[in-house]
Structure formats: C-alpha cells, structure tokens
mmCIF file of C-alpha atoms in Angstrom:
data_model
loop_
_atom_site.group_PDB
_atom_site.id
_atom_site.type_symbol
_atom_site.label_atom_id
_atom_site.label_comp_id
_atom_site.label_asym_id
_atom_site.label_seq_id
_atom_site.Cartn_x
_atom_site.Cartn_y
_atom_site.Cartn_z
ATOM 1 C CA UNK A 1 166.661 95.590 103.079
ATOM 2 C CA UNK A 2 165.915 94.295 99.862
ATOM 3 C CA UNK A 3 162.106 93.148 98.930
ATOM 4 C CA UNK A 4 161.808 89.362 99.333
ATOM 5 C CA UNK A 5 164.696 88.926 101.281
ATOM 6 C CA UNK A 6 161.934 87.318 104.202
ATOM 7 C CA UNK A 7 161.233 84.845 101.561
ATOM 8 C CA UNK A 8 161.207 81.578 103.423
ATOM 9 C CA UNK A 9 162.032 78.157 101.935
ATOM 10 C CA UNK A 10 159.778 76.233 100.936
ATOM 11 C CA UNK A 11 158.787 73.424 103.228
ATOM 12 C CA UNK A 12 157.898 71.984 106.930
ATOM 13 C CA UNK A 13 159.357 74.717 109.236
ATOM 14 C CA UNK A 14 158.376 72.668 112.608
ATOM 15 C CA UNK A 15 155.797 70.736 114.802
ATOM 16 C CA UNK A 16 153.325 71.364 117.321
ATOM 17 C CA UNK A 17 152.754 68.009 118.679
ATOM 18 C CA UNK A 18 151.700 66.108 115.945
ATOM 19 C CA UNK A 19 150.839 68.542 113.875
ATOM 20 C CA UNK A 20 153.222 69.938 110.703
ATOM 21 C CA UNK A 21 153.222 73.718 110.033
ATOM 22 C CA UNK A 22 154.363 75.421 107.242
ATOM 23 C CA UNK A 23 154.995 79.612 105.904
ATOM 24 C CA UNK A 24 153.700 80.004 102.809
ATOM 25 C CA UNK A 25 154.944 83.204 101.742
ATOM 26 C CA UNK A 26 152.791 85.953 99.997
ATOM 27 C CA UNK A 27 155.252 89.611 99.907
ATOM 28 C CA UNK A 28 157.286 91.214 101.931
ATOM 29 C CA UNK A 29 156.184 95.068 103.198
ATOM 30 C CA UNK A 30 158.589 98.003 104.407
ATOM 31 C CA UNK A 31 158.236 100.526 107.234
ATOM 32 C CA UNK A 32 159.897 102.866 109.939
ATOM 33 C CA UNK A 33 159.859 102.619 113.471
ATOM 34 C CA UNK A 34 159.258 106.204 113.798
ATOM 35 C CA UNK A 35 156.470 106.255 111.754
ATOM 36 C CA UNK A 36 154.620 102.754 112.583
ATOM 37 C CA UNK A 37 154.807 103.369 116.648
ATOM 38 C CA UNK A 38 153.627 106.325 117.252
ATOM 39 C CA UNK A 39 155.358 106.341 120.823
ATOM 40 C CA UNK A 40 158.673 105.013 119.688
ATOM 41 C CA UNK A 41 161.805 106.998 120.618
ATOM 42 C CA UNK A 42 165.571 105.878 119.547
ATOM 43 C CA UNK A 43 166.577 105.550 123.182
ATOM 44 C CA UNK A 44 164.240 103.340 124.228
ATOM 45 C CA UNK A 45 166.104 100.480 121.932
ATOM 46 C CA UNK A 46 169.461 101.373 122.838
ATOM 47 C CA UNK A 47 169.213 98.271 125.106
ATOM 48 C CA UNK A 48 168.486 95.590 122.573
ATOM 49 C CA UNK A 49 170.533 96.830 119.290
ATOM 50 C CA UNK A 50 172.238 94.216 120.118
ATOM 51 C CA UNK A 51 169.894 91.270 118.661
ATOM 52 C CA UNK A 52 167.367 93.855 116.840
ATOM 53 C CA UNK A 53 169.507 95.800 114.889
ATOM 54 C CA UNK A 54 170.039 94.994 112.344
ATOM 55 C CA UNK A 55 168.161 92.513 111.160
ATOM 56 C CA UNK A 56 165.008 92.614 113.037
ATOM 57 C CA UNK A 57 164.502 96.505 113.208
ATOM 58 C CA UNK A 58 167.869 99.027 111.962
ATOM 59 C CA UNK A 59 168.785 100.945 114.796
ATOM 60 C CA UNK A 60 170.165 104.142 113.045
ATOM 61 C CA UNK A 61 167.298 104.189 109.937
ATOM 62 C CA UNK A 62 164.323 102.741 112.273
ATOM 63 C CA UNK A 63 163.498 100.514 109.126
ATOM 64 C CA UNK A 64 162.114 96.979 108.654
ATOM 65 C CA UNK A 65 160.564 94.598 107.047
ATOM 66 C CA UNK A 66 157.352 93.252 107.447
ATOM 67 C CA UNK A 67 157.028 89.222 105.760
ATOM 68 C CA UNK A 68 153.589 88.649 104.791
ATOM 69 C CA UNK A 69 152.660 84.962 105.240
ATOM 70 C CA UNK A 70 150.104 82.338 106.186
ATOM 71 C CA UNK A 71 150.598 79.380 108.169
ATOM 72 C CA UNK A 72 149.565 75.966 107.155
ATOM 73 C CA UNK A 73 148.796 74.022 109.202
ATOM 74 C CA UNK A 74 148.451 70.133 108.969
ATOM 75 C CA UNK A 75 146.805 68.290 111.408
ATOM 76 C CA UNK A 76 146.726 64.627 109.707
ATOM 77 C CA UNK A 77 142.927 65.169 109.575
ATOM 78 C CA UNK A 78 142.631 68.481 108.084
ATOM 79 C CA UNK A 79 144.667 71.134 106.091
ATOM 80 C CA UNK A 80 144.145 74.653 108.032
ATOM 81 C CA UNK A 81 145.575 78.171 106.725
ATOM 82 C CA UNK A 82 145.754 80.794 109.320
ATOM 83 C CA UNK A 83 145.292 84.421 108.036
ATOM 84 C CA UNK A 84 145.597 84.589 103.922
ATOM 85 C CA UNK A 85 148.163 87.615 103.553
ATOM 86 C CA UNK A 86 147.411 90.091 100.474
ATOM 87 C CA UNK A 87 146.621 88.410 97.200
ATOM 88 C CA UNK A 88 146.795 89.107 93.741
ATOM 89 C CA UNK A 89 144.986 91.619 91.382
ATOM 90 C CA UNK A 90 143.590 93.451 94.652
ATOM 91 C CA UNK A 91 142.704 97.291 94.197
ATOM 92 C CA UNK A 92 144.776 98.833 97.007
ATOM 93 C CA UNK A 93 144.702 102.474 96.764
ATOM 94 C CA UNK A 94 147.986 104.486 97.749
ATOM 95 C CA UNK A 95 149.212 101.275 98.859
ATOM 96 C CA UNK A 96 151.917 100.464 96.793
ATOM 97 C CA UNK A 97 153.297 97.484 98.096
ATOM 98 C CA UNK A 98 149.670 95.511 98.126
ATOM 99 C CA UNK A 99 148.214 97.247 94.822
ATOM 100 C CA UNK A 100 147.841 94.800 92.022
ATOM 101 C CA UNK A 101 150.124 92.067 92.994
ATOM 102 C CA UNK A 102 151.265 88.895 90.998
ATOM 103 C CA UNK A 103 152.712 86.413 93.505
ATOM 104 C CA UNK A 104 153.441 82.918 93.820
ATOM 105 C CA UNK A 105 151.425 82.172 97.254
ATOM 106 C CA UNK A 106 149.847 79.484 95.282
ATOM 107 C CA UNK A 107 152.539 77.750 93.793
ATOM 108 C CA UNK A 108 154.179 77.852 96.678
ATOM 109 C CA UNK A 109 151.157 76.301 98.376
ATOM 110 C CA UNK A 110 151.213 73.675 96.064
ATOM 111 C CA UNK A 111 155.357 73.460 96.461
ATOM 112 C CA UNK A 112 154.146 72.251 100.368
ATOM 113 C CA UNK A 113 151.950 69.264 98.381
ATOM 114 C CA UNK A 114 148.563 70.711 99.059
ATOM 115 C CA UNK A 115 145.955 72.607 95.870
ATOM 116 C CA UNK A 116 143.835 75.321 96.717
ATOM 117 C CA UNK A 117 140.723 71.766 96.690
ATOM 118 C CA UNK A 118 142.727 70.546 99.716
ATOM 119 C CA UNK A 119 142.298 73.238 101.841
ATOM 120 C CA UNK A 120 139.693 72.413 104.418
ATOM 121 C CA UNK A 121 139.526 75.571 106.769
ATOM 122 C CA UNK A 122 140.825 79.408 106.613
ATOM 123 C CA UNK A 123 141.450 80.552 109.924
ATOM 124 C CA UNK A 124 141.465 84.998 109.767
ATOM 125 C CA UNK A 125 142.502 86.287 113.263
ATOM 126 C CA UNK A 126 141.106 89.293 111.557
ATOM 127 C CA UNK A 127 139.823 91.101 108.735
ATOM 128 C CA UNK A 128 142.676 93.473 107.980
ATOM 129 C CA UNK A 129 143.582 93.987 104.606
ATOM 130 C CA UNK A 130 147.000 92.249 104.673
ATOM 131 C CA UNK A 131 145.378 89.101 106.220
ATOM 132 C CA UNK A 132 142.363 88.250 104.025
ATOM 133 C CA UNK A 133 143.759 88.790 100.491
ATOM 134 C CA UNK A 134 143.792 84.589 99.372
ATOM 135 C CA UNK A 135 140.639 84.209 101.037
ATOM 136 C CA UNK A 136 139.499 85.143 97.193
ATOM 137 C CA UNK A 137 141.071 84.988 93.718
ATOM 138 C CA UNK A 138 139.874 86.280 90.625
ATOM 139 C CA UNK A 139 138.353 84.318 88.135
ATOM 140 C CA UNK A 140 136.282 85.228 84.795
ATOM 141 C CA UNK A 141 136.325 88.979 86.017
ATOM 142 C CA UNK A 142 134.607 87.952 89.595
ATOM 143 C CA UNK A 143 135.739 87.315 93.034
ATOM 144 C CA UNK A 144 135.272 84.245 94.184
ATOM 145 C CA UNK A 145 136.680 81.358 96.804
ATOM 146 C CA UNK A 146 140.562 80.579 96.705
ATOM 147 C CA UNK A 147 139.535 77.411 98.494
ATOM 148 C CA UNK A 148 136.658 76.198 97.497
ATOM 149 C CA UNK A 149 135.842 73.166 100.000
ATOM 150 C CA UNK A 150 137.122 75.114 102.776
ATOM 151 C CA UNK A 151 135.424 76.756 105.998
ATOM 152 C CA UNK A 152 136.167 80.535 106.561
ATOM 153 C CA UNK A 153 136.157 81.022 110.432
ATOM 154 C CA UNK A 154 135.613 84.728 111.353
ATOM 155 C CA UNK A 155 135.145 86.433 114.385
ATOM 156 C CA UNK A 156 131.293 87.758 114.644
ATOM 157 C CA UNK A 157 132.604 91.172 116.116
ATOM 158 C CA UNK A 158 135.534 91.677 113.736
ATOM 159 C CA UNK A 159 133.536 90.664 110.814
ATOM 160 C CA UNK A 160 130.863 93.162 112.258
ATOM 161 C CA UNK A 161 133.112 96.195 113.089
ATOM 162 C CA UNK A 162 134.678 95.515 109.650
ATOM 163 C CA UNK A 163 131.061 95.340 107.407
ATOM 164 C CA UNK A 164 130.564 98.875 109.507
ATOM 165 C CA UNK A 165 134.098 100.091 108.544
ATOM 166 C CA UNK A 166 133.445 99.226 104.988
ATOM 167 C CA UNK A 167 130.562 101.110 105.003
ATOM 168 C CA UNK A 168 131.260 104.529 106.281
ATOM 169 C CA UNK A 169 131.382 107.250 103.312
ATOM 170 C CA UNK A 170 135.119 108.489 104.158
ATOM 171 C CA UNK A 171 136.617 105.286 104.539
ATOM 172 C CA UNK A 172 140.363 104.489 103.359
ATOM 173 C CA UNK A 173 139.080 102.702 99.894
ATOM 174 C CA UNK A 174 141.053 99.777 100.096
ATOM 175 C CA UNK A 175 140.148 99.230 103.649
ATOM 176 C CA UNK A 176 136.331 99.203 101.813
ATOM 177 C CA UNK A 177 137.676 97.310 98.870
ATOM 178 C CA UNK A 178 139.497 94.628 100.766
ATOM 179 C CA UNK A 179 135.538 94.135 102.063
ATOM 180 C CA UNK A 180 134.284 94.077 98.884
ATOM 181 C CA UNK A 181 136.941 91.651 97.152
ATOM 182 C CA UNK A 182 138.147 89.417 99.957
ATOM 183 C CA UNK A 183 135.348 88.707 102.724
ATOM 184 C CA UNK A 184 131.822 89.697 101.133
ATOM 185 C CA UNK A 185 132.469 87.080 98.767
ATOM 186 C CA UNK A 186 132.952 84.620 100.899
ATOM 187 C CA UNK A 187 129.590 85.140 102.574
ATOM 188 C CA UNK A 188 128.033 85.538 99.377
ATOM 189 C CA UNK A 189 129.236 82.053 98.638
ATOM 190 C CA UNK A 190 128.155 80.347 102.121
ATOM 191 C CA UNK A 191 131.360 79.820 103.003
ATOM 192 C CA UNK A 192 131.772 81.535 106.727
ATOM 193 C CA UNK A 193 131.333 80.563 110.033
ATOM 194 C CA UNK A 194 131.138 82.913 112.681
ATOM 195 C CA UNK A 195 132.453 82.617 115.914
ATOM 196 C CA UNK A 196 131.700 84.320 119.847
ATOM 197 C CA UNK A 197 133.822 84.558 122.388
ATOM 198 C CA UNK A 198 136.256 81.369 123.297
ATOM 199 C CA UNK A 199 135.627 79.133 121.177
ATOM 200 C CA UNK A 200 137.123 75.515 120.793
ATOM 201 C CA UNK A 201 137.246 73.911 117.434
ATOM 202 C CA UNK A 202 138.556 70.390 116.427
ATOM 203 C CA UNK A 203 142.194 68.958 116.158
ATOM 204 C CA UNK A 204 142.576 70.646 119.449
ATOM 205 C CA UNK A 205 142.042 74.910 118.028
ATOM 206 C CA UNK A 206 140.701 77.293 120.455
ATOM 207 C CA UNK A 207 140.061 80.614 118.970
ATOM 208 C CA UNK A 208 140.116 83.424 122.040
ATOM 209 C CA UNK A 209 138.880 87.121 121.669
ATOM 210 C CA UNK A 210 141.835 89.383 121.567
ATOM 211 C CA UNK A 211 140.330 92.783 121.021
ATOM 212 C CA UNK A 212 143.054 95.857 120.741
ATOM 213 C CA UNK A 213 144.625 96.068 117.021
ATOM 214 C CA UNK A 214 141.004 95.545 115.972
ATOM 215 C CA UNK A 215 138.019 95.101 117.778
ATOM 216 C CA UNK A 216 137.302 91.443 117.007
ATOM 217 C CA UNK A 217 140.968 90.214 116.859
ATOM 218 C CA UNK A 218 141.254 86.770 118.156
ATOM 219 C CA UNK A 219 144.259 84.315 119.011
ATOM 220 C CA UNK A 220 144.342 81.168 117.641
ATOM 221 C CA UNK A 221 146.065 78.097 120.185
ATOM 222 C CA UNK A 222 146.879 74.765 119.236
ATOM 223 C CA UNK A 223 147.476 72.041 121.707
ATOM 224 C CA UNK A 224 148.883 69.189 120.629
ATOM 225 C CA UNK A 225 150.408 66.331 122.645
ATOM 226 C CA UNK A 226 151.367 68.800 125.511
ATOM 227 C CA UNK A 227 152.567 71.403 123.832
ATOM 228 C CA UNK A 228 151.421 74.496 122.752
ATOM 229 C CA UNK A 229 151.419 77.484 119.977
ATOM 230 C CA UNK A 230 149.443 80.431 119.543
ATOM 231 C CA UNK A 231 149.252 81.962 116.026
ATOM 232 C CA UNK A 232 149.097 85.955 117.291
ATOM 233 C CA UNK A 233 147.787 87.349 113.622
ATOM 234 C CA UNK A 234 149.107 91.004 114.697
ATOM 235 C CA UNK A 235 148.840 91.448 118.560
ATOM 236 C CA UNK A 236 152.811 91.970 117.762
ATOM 237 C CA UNK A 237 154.620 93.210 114.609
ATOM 238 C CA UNK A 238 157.964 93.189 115.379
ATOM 239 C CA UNK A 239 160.556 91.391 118.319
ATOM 240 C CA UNK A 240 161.172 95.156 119.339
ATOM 241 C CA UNK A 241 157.240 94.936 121.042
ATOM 242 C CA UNK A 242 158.880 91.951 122.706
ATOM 243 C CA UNK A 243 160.821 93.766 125.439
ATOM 244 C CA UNK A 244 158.525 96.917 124.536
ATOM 245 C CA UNK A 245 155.242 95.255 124.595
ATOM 246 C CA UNK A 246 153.826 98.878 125.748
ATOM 247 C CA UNK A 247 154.433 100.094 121.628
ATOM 248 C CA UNK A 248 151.649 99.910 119.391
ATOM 249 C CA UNK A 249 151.263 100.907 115.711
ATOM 250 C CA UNK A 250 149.409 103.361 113.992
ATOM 251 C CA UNK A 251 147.040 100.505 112.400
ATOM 252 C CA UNK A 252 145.834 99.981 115.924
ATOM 253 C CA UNK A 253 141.947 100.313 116.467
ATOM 254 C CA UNK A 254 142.524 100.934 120.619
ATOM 255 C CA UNK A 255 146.172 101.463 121.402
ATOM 256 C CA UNK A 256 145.870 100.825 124.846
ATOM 257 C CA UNK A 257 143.993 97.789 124.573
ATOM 258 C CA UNK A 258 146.068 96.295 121.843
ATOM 259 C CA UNK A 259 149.381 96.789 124.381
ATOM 260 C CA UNK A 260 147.018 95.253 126.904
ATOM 261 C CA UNK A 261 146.411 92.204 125.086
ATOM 262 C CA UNK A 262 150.164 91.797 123.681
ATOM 263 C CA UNK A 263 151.158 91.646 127.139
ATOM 264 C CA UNK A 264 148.707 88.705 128.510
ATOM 265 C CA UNK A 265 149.592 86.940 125.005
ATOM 266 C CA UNK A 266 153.427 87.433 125.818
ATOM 267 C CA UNK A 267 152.625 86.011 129.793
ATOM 268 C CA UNK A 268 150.324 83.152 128.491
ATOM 269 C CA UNK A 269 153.640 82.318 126.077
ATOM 270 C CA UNK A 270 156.190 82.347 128.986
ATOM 271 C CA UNK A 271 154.078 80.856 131.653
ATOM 272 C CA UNK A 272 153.013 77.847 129.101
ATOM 273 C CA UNK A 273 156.381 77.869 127.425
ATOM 274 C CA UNK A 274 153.744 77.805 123.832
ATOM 275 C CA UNK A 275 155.339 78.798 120.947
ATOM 276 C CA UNK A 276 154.379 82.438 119.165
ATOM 277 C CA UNK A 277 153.823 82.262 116.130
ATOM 278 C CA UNK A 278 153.573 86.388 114.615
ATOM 279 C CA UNK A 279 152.063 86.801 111.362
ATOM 280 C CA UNK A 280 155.343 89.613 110.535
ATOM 281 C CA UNK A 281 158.366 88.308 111.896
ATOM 282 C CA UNK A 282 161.372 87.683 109.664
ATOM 283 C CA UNK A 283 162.448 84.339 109.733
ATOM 284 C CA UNK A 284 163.026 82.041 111.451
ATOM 285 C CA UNK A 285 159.290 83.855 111.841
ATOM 286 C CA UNK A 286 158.539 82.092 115.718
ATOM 287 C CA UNK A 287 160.154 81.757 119.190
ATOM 288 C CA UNK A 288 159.274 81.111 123.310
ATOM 289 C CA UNK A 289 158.950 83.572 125.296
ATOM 290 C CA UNK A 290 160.856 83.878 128.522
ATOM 291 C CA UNK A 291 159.692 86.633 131.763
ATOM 292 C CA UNK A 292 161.689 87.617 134.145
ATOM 293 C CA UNK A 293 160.454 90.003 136.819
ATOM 294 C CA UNK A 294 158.512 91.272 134.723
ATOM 295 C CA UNK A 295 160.452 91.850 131.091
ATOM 296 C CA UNK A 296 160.346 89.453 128.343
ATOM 297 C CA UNK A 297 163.084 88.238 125.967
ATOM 298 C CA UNK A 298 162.302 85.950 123.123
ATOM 299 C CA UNK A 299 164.306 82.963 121.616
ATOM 300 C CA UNK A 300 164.123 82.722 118.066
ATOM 301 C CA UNK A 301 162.893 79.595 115.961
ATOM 302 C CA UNK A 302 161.077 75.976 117.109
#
C-alpha cells in the first residue's frame, strides 16, 4: 500500500440535507492489525476477507492504511472543519509519519474554493495528535491560528484530561508537543469555546460526549432536512471494527469504554439510517450502517 494512495479528489464528495461536505486530505499513516488491536486474532476476520481484504485491512500481512483528513463542511451559512489532521512543521518525536511534514492540506482547502479567512468554526472531536495539527500553522517562528476568524469548539473534559496529559513529566513528547503547538495556542489567542455534555450548536450540530478512545471524545451529528450524519473522529478506525465493534486500539484511553461507545454509535447509525462519517477510512471514506440480530455490516459511500 503505497503512501497517498487514500488521496481523495478534490471536491464535493456528498450532502447531508442541504449541506455540502468535502475531505480535505492531510497524509496518509500505516499500521498492522496485530499491533494496533491488541485483541485481534487472524481468525476472527476469516469471515469478512471477503470485502476487507484487501483493500480495507490485508488479510495475510494485517496491514493498512490510515487517511488522515478533515471534513468541510458547508452549511450555506457557515464554513465548518471537523477535526484538523496533522499539520506541517510539527515536532513529532519517533513518529515518523507526522514528524515535520510539508503537505498540501491548504491548497487543497483552497482547491474546494474556501482560504484559511473563510473558515468560520473548527470542530475537534478530540485533542489527539493526528486531529489538531491545522488548528495552528507556523508563522515568523511562532504558532499561531490556521483560521483566524474561526471558533475552536473543544470538549471541556478532553481539553482538560489533555492540559493534564501534557503536563505529566514522562509523557510521550509529542503527545506534550502537539499541546504546546496545536491547542495552547489557540487559547492563548481567545479562540476556544468549550463545551459540556450534549450540546446543540447552530445549522442543526449537536456535539454528544463519547468518552472511550479518550476521555472527552465527542460525536458530532448533523441533521439536515431529515437526514442525518455523525462525524465519529475515532470511535472506529477501520470497517474491520464494523462487524468487530468489540476491537479497540492501543491509542485507546479505556478500551472497554471505547468498544462501548462504538457500539451505541454503530446502533444510533442503523436505527437512524445517519450516515458515518470515520475520520480513517479509505475512500469512499463513509457508509450506513445496517444491524441485523445483532451484527452490523456497512455499505460503503453516500
């Protein structure tokens, strides 16, 4: 699987309602089954090579790709992005594929007609490193906004749990300097709102707590004109926690919660046939997802 091959083209990829989204792609990362699910064994996808393998996940290797991308999100009143992947010129310690990057996020934002001026919220579903990179650029040798008339919405608990993660002396130091470059800044600058518990926003946004990966991970849903999509940040990875919503990854704050909350998002999908919309999946990056006693199956694209 090459690096970039997620790269998505450039344009409208579908509606909710009325309302336009876009990917705007950032990078592309690379893992193993076996190593990013701690509970994974190769016989428990022996029933679904067959549409995961291998595209989605490789069945023999265990590798995939991770797409790293933020949704746009046009209303016809405002420009939203949802979650603002890596960045460029980040310090990213031992992380290879994050460390120092020179992408095109931007010109690609401004391929979808919008500049960074036009941007009038940032939605994080969290604070995780590979969702909060654009939230700052670097300019004259200091951090500041990517967006600069925009609204940052964050979580009060995640950004609280991750200001106390930042600050512990053995901390991962690109978990502490994704704090430093990418969300402090934004404080600094006036720019946040914090959020508690469900809370509805305009153009028809509710943000709702979704604790599991981290401890103030949140769901974003959009209704618009009867239908529905919920941007799931990373309550789910890859299609393989589909079917095997019970796997979570080593990234994980609470394992158990975090397969908790993948399931109600996966039986809030089916039941309100809302479209999920993963911050990792390859494209066509969304689909519906179906139940039936009990298992789900998902049908890639809009």
């Amino acid at each position: 699987m090459a690096a970039g091959s997620s790269r998505p083209p450039v344009g409208q990829q579908g509606r909710i309602g009325d309302v336009g989204i876009t990917t705007i792609h950032d990078c592309v990362l690379h893992d193993t089954a076996a190593r990013w699910f701690p509970d994974y064994d190769r016989e428990m996808i022996r029933p679904h090579e067959h549409w995961l393998s291998p595209y989605h996940l490789d069945a023999e290797t265990g590798a995939f790709e991770m797409p790293v991308h933020s949704f746009l999100v046009q209303t016809g009143r405002h420009n939203i992005l949802v979650d603002t992947c890596v960045g460029n010129d980040k310090d990213r310690p031992m992380i290879d594929e994050m460390h120092g990057l020179s992408t095109g996020y931007l010109d690609r934002l401004r391929e979808a007609g919008l500049r960074p001026e036009d941007i009038d919220y940032v939605m994080c579903t969290h604070l995780h490193i590979d969702h909060v990179g654009w939230n700052t650029r670097l300019l004259d040798g200091r951090w500041v906004p990517t967006f600069p008339n925009a609204t940052y919405i964050f979580s009060r608990t995640e950004y609280e749990a991750a200001r106390a993660e930042a600050n512990l002396p053995d901390m991962f130091p690109a978990v502490r300097n994704a704090f430093e470059d990418s969300v402090r800044p934004i404080l600094d600058a006036g720019k946040v709102e914090l959020v508690d518990g469900i809370h509805e926003m305009l153009d028809g946004f509710t943000l709702r707590p979704a604790p599991g990966h981290s401890p103030g991970h949140v769901r974003i849903e959009l209704r618009s004109r009867g239908e529905t999509g919920v941007f799931a940040g990373d309550l789910i990875h890859n299609p393989v926690q589909v079917p095997l919503w019970q796997l979570s990854t080593v990234a994980c704050w609470d394992q158990e919660m975090a397969a908790a909350t993948r399931r109600d998002l996966l039986a809030f999908c089916a039941d309100e046939n809302a479209l999920l919309l993963p911050g990792h999946f390859r494209p066509p990056f969304v689909g519906r997802v179906r139940e039936r006693s009990g298992n789900f199956t998902i049908d890639f694209g809009w």
